[in-house]
C-alpha positions as MATLAB code, in Angstrom:
seq = 'MMSGFIRVAGIVVLYTAIVFFLLGLGDYRGIEVLTVLGLPVLLSSWFFGLIGGAISGIASLIFSVPFVPDSKILPIAGLCYLAVGGGVELWHRLKHPPKTKKRSPHEHQLFKRSLNFAHIIDAEGHVWESNDRAGEVFGSPRRVWEFIHPDDQVRFREELSRAALRGEAGPTKLRTISQRKEVIPVEMKLVRLEPTHQARLALEMRDLSALAELENKVREAQARYRYLIEDAIDTLDTGILLLDKDARVIWANCTLEKFFDLDRDEMVGREVRRALFRAKRALAQPEDFERVVNGASEPFLFTVRTDGTERILEYRSIPVATERYKGGRIDHFIDVTEKRRLEQSLQEKTKRLEEKNRQLEEFTHVVSHDLKEPLRTMAAFSQYLLEDYAEKLDDDARDYLQRINRSSLRMRNLIDDLLRLSSIGARQETLEKVYLSEVFEQIKEDMKSRLENVSLQLPKTMPIIVANRTRMVELFGNLISNAIKYNDKPEKRIEIGWTQQGEFYRFYVRDNGIGIEEAYLEKVFELFERLNPRGDDYESTGAGLAICKRIVEEYGGRIWVESKVGEGSTFYFTLPNPRFSAPSTNGTREAVLAITD';
ca = [
     -10.772  -47.739   48.328;
      -7.942  -47.616   50.476;
      -4.170  -46.243   49.254;
      -1.341  -48.572   48.820;
       0.235  -47.201   52.076;
      -2.631  -47.547   53.877;
      -3.282  -51.533   53.207;
       1.044  -52.689   54.227;
       0.728  -50.864   56.735;
      -2.153  -52.994   58.284;
      -1.088  -55.679   56.855;
       1.877  -55.286   59.107;
       0.326  -54.520   62.429;
      -1.757  -57.910   61.588;
       1.041  -59.358   61.934;
       3.104  -57.892   64.490;
      -0.515  -57.919   66.565;
      -0.596  -61.724   65.219;
       3.014  -62.595   66.313;
       2.494  -61.131   70.475;
      -0.737  -62.847   70.392;
       0.935  -65.894   70.538;
       3.672  -64.919   72.586;
       1.125  -64.138   75.246;
      -0.082  -67.520   74.690;
       2.038  -69.627   75.639;
       0.381  -73.034   75.705;
      -0.871  -73.134   71.240;
      -1.021  -75.874   69.039;
       0.944  -75.918   65.473;
      -2.731  -76.207   63.858;
      -3.320  -72.670   65.904;
      -0.547  -71.235   65.154;
      -0.719  -71.652   60.951;
      -4.045  -71.285   60.970;
      -3.655  -67.566   62.797;
      -0.842  -66.592   60.822;
      -2.946  -67.305   57.434;
      -5.138  -64.378   57.709;
      -2.386  -62.073   56.687;
      -2.228  -64.521   53.327;
      -5.847  -63.988   52.963;
      -5.578  -60.094   53.234;
      -3.143  -59.133   50.853;
      -3.799  -61.899   48.581;
      -7.075  -59.725   48.411;
      -5.159  -56.758   48.145;
      -2.364  -57.847   45.774;
      -3.547  -60.349   43.901;
      -1.139  -63.645   43.432;
       2.290  -61.645   43.792;
       1.040  -60.513   47.243;
      -0.394  -63.037   49.079;
       2.880  -64.979   47.671;
       5.083  -62.541   49.691;
       2.611  -62.719   52.749;
       2.789  -66.695   52.835;
       6.213  -66.485   53.192;
       6.612  -64.376   55.808;
       3.970  -65.751   57.765;
       6.100  -69.372   56.917;
       8.529  -67.493   58.449;
       6.864  -66.166   61.827;
       5.168  -70.280   62.431;
       9.196  -71.748   62.533;
       9.686  -70.219   66.319;
       5.716  -71.677   67.041;
       5.920  -74.867   65.526;
       8.704  -77.447   66.089;
       7.734  -80.074   64.184;
       9.490  -79.416   61.064;
       7.110  -81.714   58.988;
       4.354  -79.470   59.864;
       5.960  -76.774   57.723;
       5.910  -77.714   54.193;
       2.544  -78.347   54.633;
       1.545  -75.068   56.123;
       3.690  -73.430   53.194;
       1.195  -75.969   50.448;
      -1.406  -73.747   52.484;
      -0.361  -70.406   52.032;
       0.294  -70.715   48.671;
      -3.342  -72.846   48.560;
      -4.944  -69.417   50.034;
      -3.402  -66.947   48.042;
      -3.816  -68.315   44.881;
      -7.563  -69.528   45.580;
      -8.038  -65.934   45.560;
      -6.166  -64.303   42.601;
      -8.877  -67.346   40.946;
     -12.035  -66.244   43.041;
     -10.908  -62.064   42.718;
     -11.149  -63.388   38.791;
     -13.400  -65.332   37.600;
     -15.542  -62.998   39.715;
     -14.699  -59.666   37.974;
     -13.433  -60.458   35.241;
     -10.778  -57.818   33.054;
     -12.690  -55.572   30.875;
     -12.185  -55.972   26.717;
     -13.257  -53.816   24.765;
     -15.044  -55.136   22.339;
     -15.619  -53.052   18.467;
     -19.304  -53.159   17.455;
     -20.507  -53.515   13.797;
     -20.661  -49.913   13.602;
     -17.238  -48.836   14.638;
     -16.170  -51.479   12.988;
     -17.454  -50.401    9.937;
     -16.171  -46.602   10.549;
     -12.790  -48.232   10.672;
     -13.142  -50.097    7.387;
     -14.298  -47.522    5.463;
     -12.439  -44.628    7.043;
     -10.655  -42.128    3.558;
      -7.057  -42.446    5.689;
      -5.203  -45.377    6.168;
      -5.563  -47.148    9.361;
      -3.680  -50.225   10.865;
      -4.436  -52.539   14.314;
      -0.469  -52.983   15.097;
       0.661  -54.495   17.936;
       4.378  -53.167   19.769;
       6.996  -55.696   17.317;
       5.347  -53.952   14.136;
       2.753  -56.966   13.557;
       0.002  -56.183   11.463;
      -3.179  -57.262   12.950;
      -6.084  -55.591   10.641;
      -6.077  -53.164    7.503;
      -9.031  -50.765    6.602;
      -9.918  -51.217    2.413;
      -8.320  -47.365    2.092;
      -5.087  -49.230    3.181;
      -5.189  -52.462    1.574;
      -6.009  -50.543   -1.756;
      -2.562  -48.678   -1.233;
      -0.558  -50.922    0.513;
      -1.553  -54.966    0.221;
      -1.450  -56.739    2.544;
       1.532  -56.530    4.959;
       2.399  -58.952    7.249;
       5.015  -55.927    9.261;
       4.748  -51.796    9.179;
       7.841  -51.587    7.956;
       7.422  -53.227    4.671;
       5.222  -50.013    3.754;
       7.617  -47.950    6.068;
       9.880  -45.511    4.047;
      13.467  -46.851    4.702;
      14.826  -43.759    6.007;
      12.035  -42.872    8.258;
      12.033  -46.602    9.982;
      14.088  -45.360   13.205;
      11.886  -42.727   13.419;
       8.286  -44.937   13.206;
      10.301  -47.508   16.127;
      10.906  -44.352   18.808;
       6.935  -43.494   17.622;
       6.377  -46.726   18.063;
       7.921  -46.869   21.517;
       6.558  -44.536   22.944;
       2.661  -44.917   22.302;
       3.001  -48.560   23.607;
       4.341  -46.911   27.521;
       2.492  -43.223   27.378;
      -0.660  -44.843   25.191;
      -0.212  -42.430   21.609;
       2.101  -40.744   20.114;
       2.269  -38.100   17.323;
       1.254  -36.182   14.828;
       4.509  -37.258   13.138;
       4.868  -36.646   10.082;
       6.908  -39.695    7.176;
       7.242  -41.242    4.519;
       5.366  -44.270    3.165;
       5.897  -46.682    0.110;
       3.109  -48.148   -1.249;
       2.824  -51.840   -3.319;
       2.925  -49.726   -6.384;
       6.818  -48.716   -5.215;
       5.448  -44.569   -4.898;
       6.530  -42.665   -2.106;
       3.423  -41.373    0.016;
       3.647  -38.614    2.680;
       1.890  -39.171    5.501;
       1.282  -37.912    9.199;
       0.816  -40.709   11.248;
      -0.805  -41.244   14.913;
      -0.421  -43.645   17.304;
      -3.118  -45.130   20.212;
      -2.219  -47.314   22.493;
      -6.340  -49.522   22.849;
      -5.787  -51.652   25.798;
      -4.067  -50.860   29.118;
      -1.219  -52.888   29.316;
       2.454  -52.761   27.354;
       1.965  -55.168   25.485;
      -1.460  -54.387   23.823;
      -2.299  -53.559   20.438;
      -2.076  -50.147   18.503;
      -4.633  -47.946   15.984;
      -2.251  -46.808   13.748;
      -3.995  -43.865   11.882;
      -1.810  -41.982    8.788;
      -3.009  -38.939    6.034;
      -2.128  -39.215    3.612;
      -0.199  -35.892    2.416;
      -0.186  -36.146   -1.338;
      -2.191  -33.437   -2.976;
      -0.951  -31.175    0.481;
       2.951  -31.939   -0.943;
       1.695  -31.481   -4.386;
      -0.377  -27.628   -3.731;
       2.976  -26.902   -1.542;
       5.546  -27.906   -4.300;
       3.508  -25.231   -6.786;
       3.424  -23.253   -4.232;
       6.868  -23.176   -4.284;
       7.737  -23.334   -7.694;
       5.085  -20.097   -8.481;
       7.224  -18.345   -5.625;
      10.144  -19.119   -7.501;
       8.867  -18.555  -10.720;
       7.106  -14.592   -9.350;
      10.683  -13.991   -7.639;
      12.275  -14.662  -10.673;
       9.940  -12.528  -12.372;
      10.682   -9.828  -10.613;
      14.525  -10.087  -10.230;
      14.430  -10.109  -14.037;
      12.076   -6.785  -14.101;
      14.316   -5.467  -11.795;
      17.396   -5.302  -13.937;
      15.395   -4.135  -16.922;
      15.358   -0.899  -14.727;
      16.950    2.099  -15.884;
      17.516    2.042  -11.892;
      20.582    0.453   -9.425;
      19.023   -1.063   -7.190;
      21.269   -2.581   -4.165;
      19.468   -4.515   -0.846;
      21.215   -5.224    2.184;
      20.290   -6.757    5.831;
      20.979   -5.564    9.302;
      24.252   -5.756    8.777;
      24.960   -3.710    5.828;
      26.037   -6.752    4.032;
      24.846   -6.917    0.230;
      21.849   -9.798   -0.508;
      21.441   -9.144   -4.349;
      22.446   -6.042   -6.891;
      20.538   -5.421  -10.344;
      22.741   -5.088  -13.758;
      21.958   -2.086  -13.648;
      23.956   -1.224  -10.121;
      27.050   -3.431  -12.378;
      26.932   -0.730  -15.325;
      27.102    2.777  -13.029;
      29.344    1.782  -11.108;
      31.067   -0.968  -13.920;
      31.537   -3.843  -11.169;
      30.402   -7.823  -10.856;
      27.269   -7.637   -8.852;
      28.219  -11.932   -7.660;
      31.360  -10.411   -6.487;
      29.345   -8.395   -4.628;
      26.895  -10.589   -2.745;
      27.287  -11.808    0.782;
      30.527   -8.635    1.301;
      29.614   -5.472    3.593;
      28.904   -2.678    1.461;
      31.957   -0.659    2.231;
      34.365   -4.106    0.947;
      31.730   -4.763   -1.995;
      31.918   -1.085   -3.700;
      35.688   -0.119   -2.915;
      36.651   -0.462   -6.604;
      33.757    2.139   -7.001;
      35.839    4.691   -4.750;
      37.735    6.386   -7.089;
      34.948    6.409   -9.779;
      33.226    9.528   -8.031;
      34.007   12.677   -8.259;
      33.767   13.630   -5.108;
      35.003   11.211   -2.363;
      32.909   12.510    0.489;
      30.054   10.992   -1.290;
      31.280    7.101   -1.005;
      30.586    7.815    2.553;
      27.863    9.251    2.776;
      26.691    6.456    0.056;
      28.331    3.338    2.101;
      26.432    4.524    5.799;
      23.284    5.432    4.133;
      22.515    8.999    3.779;
      18.397    8.975    5.076;
      18.233   12.359    3.066;
      18.673   12.020   -0.832;
      21.587   13.801   -2.957;
      23.310   14.444   -6.262;
      27.019   12.656   -7.246;
      28.384   12.610  -10.218;
      30.477    9.595  -11.349;
      32.621    8.420  -14.282;
      33.079    4.865  -15.683;
      34.229    3.046  -19.568;
      34.841    7.278  -20.393;
      30.834    7.965  -18.810;
      30.100   10.967  -16.548;
      26.939   10.128  -14.626;
      24.798   12.228  -12.652;
      23.162    9.745   -9.815;
      20.187   11.015   -7.431;
      21.343    8.295   -3.804;
      17.639    7.417   -2.381;
      18.011    5.023    0.707;
      14.897    3.005    1.833;
      14.816    1.248    5.254;
      13.079   -2.659    4.816;
      10.239   -3.841    7.542;
       9.250   -6.833    6.342;
      10.066   -9.723    9.263;
      13.225  -11.641    7.126;
      15.020   -8.341    6.108;
      13.865   -5.947    8.887;
      16.776   -3.469    9.339;
      18.269   -3.793    6.276;
      17.885   -1.076    3.411;
      17.354   -1.238    0.018;
      19.932    1.894   -2.197;
      18.363    3.682   -5.334;
      21.143    5.063   -7.521;
      18.532    6.186  -10.072;
      20.264    7.903  -13.638;
      18.966   11.566  -13.684;
      22.032   13.140  -16.407;
      18.953   13.835  -19.510;
      17.391   15.177  -16.928;
      19.799   17.713  -15.218;
      21.046   18.828  -18.748;
      17.408   18.507  -19.786;
      16.758   21.599  -16.336;
      20.076   23.074  -17.181;
      19.051   23.595  -20.430;
      15.659   24.763  -19.556;
      16.853   27.555  -17.219;
      19.585   28.604  -20.117;
      16.098   29.022  -22.814;
      14.424   30.379  -19.837;
      17.161   33.120  -19.266;
      17.534   33.725  -23.091;
      13.840   33.736  -23.726;
      13.610   36.574  -20.505;
      16.292   38.678  -22.084;
      14.455   38.078  -25.313;
      10.686   39.360  -23.291;
      12.715   41.972  -22.179;
      13.742   43.932  -25.146;
      10.485   42.906  -26.774;
       8.482   44.959  -23.999;
      11.762   47.471  -24.464;
      11.086   47.457  -28.396;
       7.307   47.892  -27.506;
       7.364   50.869  -25.518;
       9.767   52.477  -28.521;
       7.666   51.852  -30.993;
       4.657   52.490  -29.607;
       6.457   56.016  -28.613;
       7.229   56.682  -31.969;
       3.941   54.934  -33.773;
       1.514   57.722  -30.854;
       3.653   61.087  -31.259;
       2.597   60.889  -35.220;
      -0.979   60.045  -34.382;
      -0.827   63.115  -31.844;
       0.242   65.380  -34.577;
      -1.912   64.492  -37.504;
      -4.836   64.636  -34.484;
      -3.576   68.005  -33.307;
      -3.608   69.307  -36.864;
      -6.249   67.749  -38.090;
      -8.415   69.449  -35.284;
      -6.170   72.888  -35.468;
      -7.674   72.638  -38.674;
     -11.220   72.553  -38.322;
     -11.303   74.894  -35.455;
      -9.102   77.304  -36.908;
     -10.277   77.038  -41.390;
     -13.709   75.720  -40.712;
     -15.336   79.069  -42.708;
     -12.511   78.482  -45.636;
     -13.275   74.200  -45.961;
     -16.154   72.897  -47.795;
     -18.319   70.231  -46.641;
     -15.613   67.756  -48.513;
     -12.878   68.643  -46.618;
     -14.117   69.211  -43.340;
     -15.037   65.437  -43.480;
     -11.708   64.389  -45.066;
     -10.194   65.946  -41.993;
     -12.386   64.316  -39.383;
     -11.911   60.971  -40.647;
      -8.193   62.048  -40.029;
      -8.248   62.935  -36.473;
     -10.875   59.943  -36.187;
      -8.643   57.390  -37.629;
      -5.521   58.662  -35.469;
      -7.774   58.292  -31.708;
      -8.674   54.765  -33.343;
      -4.728   54.046  -33.481;
      -3.652   56.186  -30.284;
      -6.471   53.377  -29.213;
      -5.581   50.535  -30.594;
      -1.827   50.723  -30.356;
      -2.972   50.932  -26.099;
      -4.272   48.028  -26.409;
      -2.168   46.297  -27.861;
       0.513   47.255  -25.435;
      -2.067   46.049  -22.715;
      -2.580   42.481  -24.060;
       1.097   42.082  -24.815;
       1.411   42.658  -21.420;
      -1.101   39.365  -20.095;
       1.537   36.793  -18.498;
       4.436   38.777  -19.959;
       5.944   39.380  -16.174;
       4.957   38.156  -12.714;
       2.536   40.279  -11.529;
       1.963   41.103   -7.797;
      -1.495   39.388   -6.163;
      -3.094   40.516   -3.633;
      -6.751   39.756   -1.867;
      -9.389   41.666   -4.281;
     -13.174   42.704   -2.669;
     -15.265   42.922   -6.270;
     -17.323   44.809   -4.670;
     -15.172   47.813   -4.986;
     -14.000   46.333   -8.340;
     -17.311   47.683   -9.205;
     -17.479   51.087   -7.417;
     -14.053   51.858   -9.374;
     -16.227   50.801  -12.585;
     -19.103   52.950  -11.864;
     -16.382   55.813  -10.965;
     -14.361   55.724  -14.248;
     -17.824   55.352  -16.367;
     -20.289   57.777  -14.610;
     -21.280   59.532  -17.788;
     -21.541   56.121  -19.840;
     -23.888   54.554  -17.089;
     -26.390   57.952  -16.816;
     -28.776   56.089  -18.749;
     -28.220   52.060  -18.911;
     -29.943   49.738  -15.717;
     -26.451   48.259  -13.873;
     -27.163   45.347  -11.530;
     -25.502   44.354   -9.462;
     -25.827   41.601   -7.003;
     -25.764   42.005   -3.078;
     -22.389   40.099   -2.261;
     -19.335   39.680   -4.615;
     -17.126   36.640   -3.507;
     -13.653   37.721   -2.895;
     -10.590   36.188   -4.968;
      -6.872   35.979   -5.299;
      -5.696   38.704   -7.790;
      -4.397   41.569   -9.866;
      -6.831   44.318   -9.090;
      -5.997   46.443  -12.323;
      -6.422   43.314  -14.123;
     -10.323   42.965  -12.876;
     -10.999   46.112  -13.701;
     -10.196   45.217  -16.722;
     -11.593   42.988  -17.921;
     -15.020   43.985  -16.074;
     -15.109   47.250  -17.096;
     -14.223   45.835  -20.691;
     -17.254   43.275  -20.963;
     -19.125   46.570  -19.447;
     -17.902   48.683  -22.152;
     -19.258   46.525  -24.910;
     -22.482   45.802  -23.444;
     -23.304   49.534  -23.123;
     -21.773   49.715  -27.037;
     -23.930   47.034  -28.860;
     -26.942   48.124  -27.692;
     -29.365   49.314  -29.641;
     -32.712   49.510  -27.182;
     -33.905   52.742  -25.742;
     -33.711   51.304  -22.058;
     -30.149   49.054  -22.027;
     -30.548   46.572  -18.425;
     -27.170   45.052  -18.123;
     -26.589   42.024  -14.909;
     -23.488   40.678  -13.332;
     -24.363   37.890  -11.345;
     -22.154   35.390  -10.165;
     -22.574   31.274   -8.643;
     -19.559   28.787   -6.802;
     -18.670   25.656   -9.258;
     -16.579   22.967   -7.743;
     -13.657   25.430   -7.483;
     -14.286   27.265   -9.825;
     -16.351   31.274   -9.184;
     -18.889   31.100  -12.730;
     -19.577   34.951  -13.227;
     -21.303   36.178  -16.502;
     -22.565   39.931  -17.969;
     -26.255   39.686  -19.344;
     -27.484   42.653  -21.367;
     -30.091   43.671  -23.335;
     -28.595   44.546  -26.902;
     -27.834   43.656  -30.087;
     -26.676   40.545  -30.063;
     -24.270   37.861  -31.714;
     -24.907   35.416  -34.954;
     -23.749   31.966  -34.459;
     -21.066   31.933  -36.433;
     -19.708   34.937  -35.153;
     -19.654   32.963  -31.132;
     -15.476   32.117  -31.043;
     -14.704   34.720  -33.264;
     -15.285   37.953  -31.180;
     -12.705   36.566  -28.951;
      -9.888   36.491  -31.523;
      -7.807   39.921  -32.092;
      -8.344   42.962  -34.009;
     -12.512   40.797  -34.511;
     -15.294   44.057  -34.049;
     -19.111   42.693  -32.668;
     -20.694   45.219  -35.301;
     -17.791   46.280  -37.304;
     -20.008   49.838  -38.420;
     -18.113   52.675  -39.467;
     -19.194   54.985  -37.093;
     -17.744   53.148  -34.228;
     -14.342   54.685  -34.231;
     -13.434   54.097  -31.279;
     -13.247   50.193  -31.060;
     -10.229   47.935  -31.661;
     -11.602   44.531  -31.833;
      -8.984   43.651  -29.466;
     -11.700   44.318  -25.866;
     -12.701   40.206  -26.304;
      -8.788   38.748  -26.705;
      -8.177   41.156  -24.052;
     -10.669   39.047  -21.290;
     -10.131   36.107  -22.722;
      -5.682   36.709  -22.040;
      -6.587   37.908  -18.433;
      -9.076   35.108  -17.665;
      -7.090   32.399  -19.599;
      -3.912   33.242  -17.046;
      -5.813   32.632  -13.939;
      -6.323   29.602  -15.608;
     -10.069   29.435  -16.076;
     -11.809   30.261  -19.468;
     -14.455   32.367  -21.453;
     -18.084   31.708  -23.617;
     -20.162   33.755  -25.107;
     -24.402   32.914  -25.368;
     -26.451   34.976  -27.587;
     -29.664   35.677  -30.112;
     -29.164   38.138  -32.512;
     -31.454   40.999  -32.082;
     -32.153   39.564  -27.610;
     -29.198   40.388  -26.249;
     -26.059   38.139  -25.028;
     -24.243   37.049  -22.127;
     -20.632   36.698  -21.114;
     -20.269   34.139  -18.996;
     -15.850   33.152  -17.518;
     -14.256   31.403  -14.645;
     -12.598   32.533  -11.848;
     -10.549   29.841   -9.365;
     -11.928   29.812   -5.609;
      -9.118   30.485   -3.409;
     -10.591   28.159   -1.111;
      -9.714   25.208   -3.923;
      -6.628   26.319   -5.786;
      -3.572   25.855   -5.131;
      -0.915   28.563   -4.210;
       1.570   29.909   -6.710;
       3.781   32.641   -5.113;
       3.874   33.779   -1.642;
       1.319   36.925   -2.768;
      -1.033   34.127   -3.353;
      -0.504   32.292   -0.766;
      -0.702   34.871    1.776;
      -3.943   35.963    0.147;
      -5.269   32.131    0.523;
      -4.130   32.624    4.039;
      -6.013   35.394    4.981;
      -9.177   34.035    3.489;
      -8.913   31.274    5.346;
      -8.162   32.865    8.681;
];
């Protein structure tokens, strides 16, 4: 297909050639001129239709005037040119009729049964056809203005003009009115069905009523939850102040009003410095006001006095990261007045308790010293009588003196045990990395004479713990001593072992001694309870297992015993594994780091 410019150029060239041909011919007749000038008319009507043929005919008529002196022929020539141009256009239309799109029965059924509202309209808004859904809701309107909401008709006209010019318009949201006078929100789209400006258009509208109802419910739910949250925050004991990126107050709760004696409705919208300015005089330290209004990055305490009430508030500021209030912050004012009073009271009570413990410790040592002195005198003089006057004393006298001596010795041991028991946990003890293998070497050295006829089985490896070395020697030494003391077997056996259970080590001391009745499995750990209160057991005070229990519990563990009478007992206890335990003192922390490294 040739472009329009090439066609016009071709016709101009043709005219030029014809004119030069006629000028060069010299001798010509009128019919020849008209025939030759009719060729461009024929060509123009073929290329440009009736309008092109008419323009070319006028041009040919003008060009023929100089060459046709007989003016009577000119009207006939004009009619001929018009006939040629119109005839070609008519023949072209008959030969190539314009294509019109016809809807198939299937397409028509799809249009009629569509769930959306659908209409066929023209550029003036006349309704030519409506589908079933539109007929149910809008009835049988003649023009679209009958069901378009009055407030949206201007916008619809704009969309209709746009569709007529460009071929389609939308999607656009607007409102319609049903035949029941109900407002229905829709999303509409217009599509031109034919290429001409006056062609018909398809109007399709999607019902948004369900979506609008859902959006309303969501908005209502959001509003309800917002009010619920605001009411909940209003009931907090903490003052809340919400600021935007320009440090203007967005919202404040009732507690903040009470803390600073302010009206939160007057605060909203103001810059925070102006909003809190009246509260400046209530602050005990004026410099705290600047830290509050500038949003101090670190929490701090300050004192505020309102209505004769003094409060200690803790200030915390948290930046807002949400998109709506990004750059703002939330200020928290936490009332710690009661907490500070309790802390102060606790500190005072702790000091008094420490002082009483110190006095009690002094009293204990003084009393123990005063008690031990007459005991040593009784033991010494009874021993002197037994050694120096043995021949002068009868059997009853010797027995009495021996009982006095044993009782004084037991009394002295009992005082020592009570002192050890009272000292556990009374003051902070030095903690260190303790190798239990070295602890057992010391125990074997201290109890060498008592272990001569005892089979003591120790594990090949022992764990490293963080504790007080002296307490560990005391703990394991008491359990081994009891296992020896309360064993009536000719071959005494004691087995030491351990396992790891989570954050604790579990140790056990097993013997083949006399055993413990089930009724006494808990009582043996009580003070002054002995495993076998025999008359000749003058060394036992009944405090050994109580001391063991106090030591284990001081380290956060527990102790228990399993036993069968006549077969022996197994004492279990747990101690924390330093790799899992949270350090409580500097000594513990250093020991844990040493073990970890």
